[in-house]
CSV table of N, CA and C in Angstrom, one decimal:
chain,number,residue,atom,x,y,z
G,1,MET,N,7.8,44.7,-20.9
G,1,MET,CA,8.2,43.4,-21.1
G,1,MET,C,8.7,42.8,-19.8
G,2,ARG,N,8.1,41.7,-19.5
G,2,ARG,CA,8.4,41.0,-18.2
G,2,ARG,C,9.2,39.8,-18.5
G,3,VAL,N,10.3,39.6,-17.7
G,3,VAL,CA,11.2,38.5,-17.9
G,3,VAL,C,10.8,37.5,-16.8
G,4,GLU,N,10.6,36.2,-17.2
G,4,GLU,CA,10.3,35.2,-16.3
G,4,GLU,C,11.5,34.9,-15.4
G,5,PRO,N,11.3,34.8,-14.1
G,5,PRO,CA,12.4,34.5,-13.2
G,5,PRO,C,13.0,33.1,-13.4
G,6,ARG,N,12.1,32.2,-13.8
G,6,ARG,CA,12.6,30.8,-14.1
G,6,ARG,C,13.5,30.8,-15.3
G,7,SER,N,13.2,31.5,-16.4
G,7,SER,CA,14.1,31.5,-17.5
G,7,SER,C,15.4,32.3,-17.2
G,8,THR,N,15.4,33.3,-16.4
G,8,THR,CA,16.6,34.0,-16.0
G,8,THR,C,17.5,33.1,-15.1
G,9,LEU,N,16.9,32.3,-14.2
G,9,LEU,CA,17.6,31.4,-13.4
G,9,LEU,C,18.2,30.3,-14.3
G,10,ARG,N,17.5,29.8,-15.3
G,10,ARG,CA,18.0,28.7,-16.2
G,10,ARG,C,19.2,29.3,-17.0
G,11,PHE,N,19.1,30.5,-17.5
G,11,PHE,CA,20.2,31.1,-18.2
G,11,PHE,C,21.4,31.3,-17.3
G,12,ALA,N,21.2,31.7,-16.1
G,12,ALA,CA,22.3,31.9,-15.1
G,12,ALA,C,23.0,30.6,-14.8
G,13,ILE,N,22.3,29.5,-14.6
G,13,ILE,CA,22.8,28.2,-14.4
G,13,ILE,C,23.6,27.7,-15.6
G,14,ARG,N,23.0,27.9,-16.8
G,14,ARG,CA,23.7,27.4,-18.0
G,14,ARG,C,25.0,28.2,-18.2
G,15,PHE,N,24.9,29.5,-18.0
G,15,PHE,CA,26.1,30.3,-18.1
G,15,PHE,C,27.2,29.9,-17.2
G,16,CYS,N,26.9,29.7,-15.9
G,16,CYS,CA,27.9,29.2,-14.9
G,16,CYS,C,28.5,27.9,-15.3
G,17,LEU,N,27.7,27.0,-15.7
G,17,LEU,CA,28.2,25.6,-16.1
G,17,LEU,C,29.1,25.7,-17.3
G,18,ALA,N,28.7,26.6,-18.3
G,18,ALA,CA,29.6,26.7,-19.5
G,18,ALA,C,30.9,27.4,-19.1
G,19,ALA,N,30.9,28.4,-18.2
G,19,ALA,CA,32.1,29.0,-17.7
G,19,ALA,C,33.0,28.1,-16.9
G,20,ALA,N,32.3,27.2,-16.1
G,20,ALA,CA,33.1,26.2,-15.3
G,20,ALA,C,33.7,25.2,-16.2
G,21,ALA,N,33.1,24.8,-17.3
G,21,ALA,CA,33.6,23.9,-18.3
G,21,ALA,C,34.8,24.4,-19.0
G,22,LEU,N,34.8,25.7,-19.3
G,22,LEU,CA,35.8,26.3,-20.1
G,22,LEU,C,37.0,26.8,-19.2
G,23,LEU,N,36.8,26.9,-17.9
G,23,LEU,CA,37.9,27.4,-17.0
G,23,LEU,C,39.2,26.6,-17.1
G,24,PRO,N,39.1,25.2,-17.1
G,24,PRO,CA,40.4,24.5,-17.2
G,24,PRO,C,41.1,24.8,-18.5
G,25,LEU,N,40.5,25.1,-19.5
G,25,LEU,CA,41.2,25.3,-20.8
G,25,LEU,C,42.1,26.6,-20.7
G,26,GLY,N,41.6,27.6,-20.0
G,26,GLY,CA,42.4,28.8,-19.8
G,26,GLY,C,43.6,28.5,-18.9
G,27,PHE,N,43.5,27.7,-17.9
G,27,PHE,CA,44.6,27.3,-17.0
G,27,PHE,C,45.6,26.5,-17.8
G,28,ALA,N,45.2,25.6,-18.6
G,28,ALA,CA,46.0,24.7,-19.4
G,28,ALA,C,46.9,25.5,-20.3
G,29,HIS,N,46.3,26.5,-20.9
G,29,HIS,CA,47.0,27.4,-21.9
G,29,HIS,C,48.1,28.2,-21.1
G,30,ALA,N,47.7,28.7,-19.9
G,30,ALA,CA,48.7,29.5,-19.1
G,30,ALA,C,49.8,28.7,-18.7
G,31,GLN,N,49.6,27.4,-18.3
G,31,GLN,CA,50.7,26.6,-17.8
G,31,GLN,C,51.6,26.1,-18.9
G,32,THR,N,51.2,26.0,-20.2
G,32,THR,CA,52.0,25.5,-21.2
G,32,THR,C,52.5,26.6,-22.2
G,33,ASP,N,52.3,27.8,-21.9
G,33,ASP,CA,52.7,28.9,-22.7
G,33,ASP,C,54.2,28.9,-22.9
G,34,PRO,N,54.7,28.7,-24.1
G,34,PRO,CA,56.2,28.6,-24.3
G,34,PRO,C,56.9,29.8,-23.9
G,35,ALA,N,56.3,31.0,-23.9
G,35,ALA,CA,57.0,32.2,-23.5
G,35,ALA,C,57.4,32.2,-22.1
G,36,ASP,N,56.5,31.6,-21.2
G,36,ASP,CA,56.8,31.5,-19.8
G,36,ASP,C,58.1,30.6,-19.6
G,37,ASP,N,58.2,29.5,-20.3
G,37,ASP,CA,59.3,28.6,-20.1
G,37,ASP,C,60.6,29.2,-20.7
G,38,SER,N,60.5,30.0,-21.7
G,38,SER,CA,61.7,30.5,-22.3
G,38,SER,C,62.3,31.5,-21.3
G,39,LEU,N,61.6,32.2,-20.5
G,39,LEU,CA,62.1,33.2,-19.6
G,39,LEU,C,62.8,32.5,-18.4
G,40,ARG,N,62.5,31.3,-18.1
G,40,ARG,CA,63.2,30.6,-17.1
G,40,ARG,C,64.7,30.3,-17.4
G,41,LEU,N,65.0,30.3,-18.6
G,41,LEU,CA,66.4,30.1,-19.0
G,41,LEU,C,67.3,31.2,-18.5
G,42,TYR,N,66.7,32.4,-18.3
G,42,TYR,CA,67.5,33.6,-18.0
G,42,TYR,C,67.5,34.0,-16.5
G,43,ALA,N,66.6,33.3,-15.7
G,43,ALA,CA,66.6,33.6,-14.3
G,43,ALA,C,67.7,32.8,-13.6
G,44,VAL,N,68.5,33.5,-12.8
G,44,VAL,CA,69.6,32.9,-12.1
G,44,VAL,C,69.5,33.2,-10.6
G,45,ASN,N,70.2,32.4,-9.8
G,45,ASN,CA,70.4,32.7,-8.4
G,45,ASN,C,71.8,33.2,-8.2
G,46,ILE,N,71.9,34.1,-7.3
G,46,ILE,CA,73.3,34.6,-6.9
G,46,ILE,C,73.5,34.1,-5.5
G,47,VAL,N,74.6,33.4,-5.4
G,47,VAL,CA,75.0,32.8,-4.1
G,47,VAL,C,76.3,33.4,-3.6
G,48,GLN,N,76.3,33.9,-2.4
G,48,GLN,CA,77.5,34.5,-1.8
G,48,GLN,C,78.2,33.5,-0.9
G,49,ASP,N,79.5,33.8,-0.7
G,49,ASP,CA,80.3,33.0,0.3
G,49,ASP,C,80.8,34.0,1.4
G,50,PRO,N,80.3,33.8,2.6
G,50,PRO,CA,79.5,32.8,3.1
G,50,PRO,C,78.0,33.0,2.6
G,51,PRO,N,77.3,31.8,2.5
G,51,PRO,CA,75.9,31.9,2.1
G,51,PRO,C,75.0,32.7,2.9
G,52,GLN,N,74.1,33.4,2.3
G,52,GLN,CA,73.1,34.2,3.0
G,52,GLN,C,71.8,33.4,3.2
G,53,PRO,N,71.0,33.7,4.2
G,53,PRO,CA,69.8,32.9,4.4
G,53,PRO,C,68.7,33.2,3.4
G,54,TRP,N,68.8,34.2,2.6
G,54,TRP,CA,67.8,34.6,1.6
G,54,TRP,C,68.4,34.4,0.2
G,55,PRO,N,67.6,34.1,-0.8
G,55,PRO,CA,68.1,33.9,-2.2
G,55,PRO,C,68.3,35.3,-2.8
G,56,GLY,N,69.3,35.3,-3.7
G,56,GLY,CA,69.5,36.5,-4.5
G,56,GLY,C,69.2,36.1,-6.0
G,57,TYR,N,68.7,37.1,-6.7
G,57,TYR,CA,68.3,36.7,-8.1
G,57,TYR,C,69.0,37.7,-9.1
G,58,GLY,N,69.1,37.2,-10.3
G,58,GLY,CA,69.7,38.0,-11.4
G,58,GLY,C,69.2,37.5,-12.7
G,59,ILE,N,69.6,38.1,-13.8
G,59,ILE,CA,69.2,37.8,-15.1
G,59,ILE,C,70.4,37.5,-16.0
G,60,TYR,N,70.4,36.3,-16.6
G,60,TYR,CA,71.4,36.0,-17.6
G,60,TYR,C,71.2,36.8,-18.9
G,61,LEU,N,72.1,37.6,-19.3
G,61,LEU,CA,72.0,38.4,-20.5
G,61,LEU,C,72.5,37.7,-21.8
G,62,GLY,N,73.3,36.7,-21.6
G,62,GLY,CA,73.9,36.0,-22.7
G,62,GLY,C,75.4,36.4,-22.7
G,63,LYS,N,76.2,35.7,-23.5
G,63,LYS,CA,77.7,36.0,-23.6
G,63,LYS,C,78.4,36.1,-22.2
G,64,GLY,N,77.9,35.2,-21.3
G,64,GLY,CA,78.5,35.1,-20.0
G,64,GLY,C,78.3,36.3,-19.0
G,65,LEU,N,77.3,37.1,-19.3
G,65,LEU,CA,77.0,38.3,-18.5
G,65,LEU,C,75.7,38.1,-17.7
G,66,VAL,N,75.7,38.5,-16.5
G,66,VAL,CA,74.6,38.4,-15.6
G,66,VAL,C,74.4,39.8,-14.9
G,67,ILE,N,73.2,40.3,-14.9
G,67,ILE,CA,72.9,41.6,-14.2
G,67,ILE,C,72.1,41.3,-13.0
G,68,THR,N,72.4,41.9,-11.9
G,68,THR,CA,71.7,41.7,-10.6
G,68,THR,C,71.7,43.0,-9.8
G,69,ALA,N,71.0,43.1,-8.8
G,69,ALA,CA,71.1,44.3,-7.9
G,69,ALA,C,72.4,44.3,-7.1
G,70,GLN,N,72.9,45.4,-6.9
G,70,GLN,CA,74.2,45.5,-6.2
G,70,GLN,C,74.0,45.0,-4.7
G,71,HIS,N,72.8,45.3,-4.1
G,71,HIS,CA,72.7,44.9,-2.7
G,71,HIS,C,72.6,43.3,-2.6
G,72,VAL,N,72.3,42.6,-3.7
G,72,VAL,CA,72.3,41.2,-3.7
G,72,VAL,C,73.7,40.6,-3.6
G,73,VAL,N,74.7,41.3,-4.3
G,73,VAL,CA,76.1,40.8,-4.3
G,73,VAL,C,76.8,41.4,-3.2
G,74,GLY,N,76.6,42.7,-2.9
G,74,GLY,CA,77.4,43.4,-1.9
G,74,GLY,C,78.7,43.7,-2.6
G,75,SER,N,79.8,43.7,-1.9
G,75,SER,CA,81.1,43.9,-2.5
G,75,SER,C,81.6,42.6,-3.0
G,76,ALA,N,81.7,42.4,-4.3
G,76,ALA,CA,82.0,41.2,-5.0
G,76,ALA,C,83.4,40.6,-4.5
G,77,ALA,N,84.3,41.5,-4.2
G,77,ALA,CA,85.6,41.1,-3.7
G,77,ALA,C,85.5,40.4,-2.4
G,78,ARG,N,84.5,40.8,-1.6
G,78,ARG,CA,84.3,40.3,-0.2
G,78,ARG,C,83.4,39.0,-0.2
G,79,THR,N,82.4,39.1,-1.1
G,79,THR,CA,81.3,38.0,-1.0
G,79,THR,C,81.6,36.9,-1.9
G,80,LYS,N,82.5,37.0,-2.9
G,80,LYS,CA,82.9,36.0,-3.9
G,80,LYS,C,81.6,35.3,-4.4
G,81,PRO,N,80.8,36.0,-5.2
G,81,PRO,CA,79.6,35.5,-5.7
G,81,PRO,C,79.7,34.3,-6.7
G,82,ASN,N,78.8,33.4,-6.6
G,82,ASN,CA,78.6,32.4,-7.6
G,82,ASN,C,77.2,32.6,-8.3
G,83,VAL,N,77.1,32.2,-9.5
G,83,VAL,CA,75.9,32.2,-10.2
G,83,VAL,C,75.4,30.8,-10.4
G,84,ARG,N,74.1,30.6,-10.0
G,84,ARG,CA,73.5,29.3,-10.1
G,84,ARG,C,72.6,29.3,-11.4
G,85,ILE,N,73.0,28.6,-12.4
G,85,ILE,CA,72.3,28.7,-13.7
G,85,ILE,C,72.3,27.3,-14.3
G,86,ALA,N,71.2,26.8,-14.8
G,86,ALA,CA,71.1,25.5,-15.5
G,86,ALA,C,71.6,24.4,-14.6
G,87,GLY,N,71.3,24.5,-13.3
G,87,GLY,CA,71.7,23.5,-12.3
G,87,GLY,C,73.2,23.5,-11.9
G,88,MET,N,73.9,24.5,-12.3
G,88,MET,CA,75.4,24.5,-12.0
G,88,MET,C,75.7,25.8,-11.2
G,89,ASP,N,76.7,25.7,-10.4
G,89,ASP,CA,77.2,26.9,-9.7
G,89,ASP,C,78.5,27.3,-10.3
G,90,LEU,N,78.5,28.5,-10.9
G,90,LEU,CA,79.7,29.0,-11.6
G,90,LEU,C,80.3,30.2,-10.8
G,91,PRO,N,81.6,30.3,-10.6
G,91,PRO,CA,82.1,31.5,-10.0
G,91,PRO,C,81.9,32.7,-10.9
G,92,ALA,N,81.7,33.8,-10.3
G,92,ALA,CA,81.5,35.1,-11.0
G,92,ALA,C,82.4,36.1,-10.6
G,93,ARG,N,82.8,37.0,-11.5
G,93,ARG,CA,83.6,38.2,-11.1
G,93,ARG,C,82.8,39.4,-11.6
G,94,ALA,N,83.0,40.5,-10.8
G,94,ALA,CA,82.2,41.7,-11.1
G,94,ALA,C,82.9,42.5,-12.2
G,95,ILE,N,82.2,42.9,-13.2
G,95,ILE,CA,82.7,43.7,-14.3
G,95,ILE,C,82.4,45.2,-13.9
G,96,ARG,N,81.3,45.5,-13.4
G,96,ARG,CA,80.9,46.8,-12.9
G,96,ARG,C,80.0,46.7,-11.7
G,97,GLU,N,80.3,47.5,-10.7
G,97,GLU,CA,79.6,47.5,-9.4
G,97,GLU,C,79.0,48.9,-9.2
G,98,GLY,N,77.7,48.9,-9.0
G,98,GLY,CA,77.1,50.2,-8.6
G,98,GLY,C,77.2,50.3,-7.1
G,99,ASN,N,76.7,51.4,-6.6
G,99,ASN,CA,76.6,51.5,-5.1
G,99,ASN,C,75.1,51.6,-4.8
G,100,PHE,N,74.8,51.2,-3.6
G,100,PHE,CA,73.4,51.1,-3.2
G,100,PHE,C,72.7,52.4,-3.3
G,101,GLU,N,73.4,53.5,-3.0
G,101,GLU,CA,72.7,54.8,-2.9
G,101,GLU,C,72.3,55.4,-4.3
G,102,HIS,N,73.2,55.1,-5.3
G,102,HIS,CA,73.0,55.7,-6.6
G,102,HIS,C,72.5,54.7,-7.7
G,103,VAL,N,73.3,53.7,-7.9
G,103,VAL,CA,72.9,52.7,-8.9
G,103,VAL,C,73.0,51.3,-8.3
G,104,ASP,N,71.9,50.8,-8.1
G,104,ASP,CA,71.8,49.5,-7.4
G,104,ASP,C,71.9,48.3,-8.4
G,105,LEU,N,72.9,48.3,-9.2
G,105,LEU,CA,73.1,47.3,-10.2
G,105,LEU,C,74.6,46.8,-10.2
G,106,THR,N,74.7,45.5,-10.5
G,106,THR,CA,76.1,45.0,-10.6
G,106,THR,C,76.0,44.1,-11.8
G,107,LEU,N,77.1,44.2,-12.7
G,107,LEU,CA,77.2,43.3,-13.8
G,107,LEU,C,78.3,42.3,-13.5
G,108,LEU,N,77.9,41.0,-13.6
G,108,LEU,CA,78.8,39.9,-13.3
G,108,LEU,C,79.2,39.2,-14.6
G,109,SER,N,80.3,38.5,-14.6
G,109,SER,CA,80.8,37.7,-15.7
G,109,SER,C,81.0,36.3,-15.2
G,110,ILE,N,80.5,35.3,-16.0
G,110,ILE,CA,80.8,33.9,-15.7
G,110,ILE,C,81.4,33.3,-17.0
G,111,ASP,N,82.0,32.1,-16.8
G,111,ASP,CA,82.7,31.4,-18.0
G,111,ASP,C,81.6,30.8,-18.8
G,112,GLU,N,81.3,31.4,-20.0
G,112,GLU,CA,80.3,31.0,-20.9
G,112,GLU,C,80.5,29.5,-21.4
G,113,GLN,N,81.8,29.2,-21.5
G,113,GLN,CA,82.1,27.8,-22.1
G,113,GLN,C,81.7,26.7,-21.1
G,114,LYS,N,81.4,27.0,-19.9
G,114,LYS,CA,81.0,26.0,-18.9
G,114,LYS,C,79.4,25.8,-18.9
G,115,LEU,N,78.7,26.7,-19.7
G,115,LEU,CA,77.3,26.6,-19.7
G,115,LEU,C,76.9,25.6,-20.7
G,116,PRO,N,75.6,25.0,-20.6
G,116,PRO,CA,75.1,24.1,-21.6
G,116,PRO,C,75.1,24.9,-23.0
G,117,ILE,N,75.2,24.1,-24.0
G,117,ILE,CA,75.3,24.7,-25.4
G,117,ILE,C,74.1,25.6,-25.7
G,118,TYR,N,72.9,25.3,-25.2
G,118,TYR,CA,71.7,26.1,-25.5
G,118,TYR,C,71.8,27.5,-24.9
G,119,LEU,N,72.7,27.7,-23.9
G,119,LEU,CA,72.9,29.1,-23.3
G,119,LEU,C,74.1,29.8,-23.8
G,120,GLN,N,75.0,29.1,-24.5
G,120,GLN,CA,76.2,29.7,-25.0
G,120,GLN,C,75.9,30.7,-26.1
G,121,ASP,N,76.4,31.9,-26.0
G,121,ASP,CA,76.2,32.9,-27.0
G,121,ASP,C,74.8,32.9,-27.6
G,122,ALA,N,73.8,32.9,-26.7
G,122,ALA,CA,72.5,32.9,-27.2
G,122,ALA,C,72.2,34.1,-28.1
G,123,PRO,N,71.8,33.8,-29.4
G,123,PRO,CA,71.6,34.9,-30.3
G,123,PRO,C,70.4,35.8,-30.0
G,124,HIS,N,69.5,35.3,-29.2
G,124,HIS,CA,68.3,36.0,-28.9
G,124,HIS,C,68.4,36.7,-27.6
G,125,ALA,N,69.5,36.6,-26.9
G,125,ALA,CA,69.7,37.3,-25.7
G,125,ALA,C,70.2,38.7,-25.9
G,126,ALA,N,69.6,39.6,-25.2
G,126,ALA,CA,70.0,41.0,-25.4
G,126,ALA,C,71.1,41.4,-24.5
G,127,VAL,N,72.1,42.1,-25.0
G,127,VAL,CA,73.2,42.5,-24.2
G,127,VAL,C,73.4,44.0,-24.3
């Protein structure tokens, strides 16, 4: 069975055109996926005093708790961390501090009453 080069070329061109036409649909779905937006609620910035030239990140767990890497905060008593969440800077205090060698985690607490209502005592947040 011999395949005509012309029909193979036609098939390849049609396939590429169809794939190119469907490509934007995949990107549109990825950009509007509600799961991606819901995760942004929980991503926070950790800001030290004095400010550092690099950003620090953490995760809002709900109920006023934020977990981050210990090396991001350093010694909370010395760095006086703030948590930047929902466009606000809130002072934070350390509940538990790990040490860099063993447990590189720190649990911070912020005043939940100062958060927007959609972040206060979020029932779907895991603590």
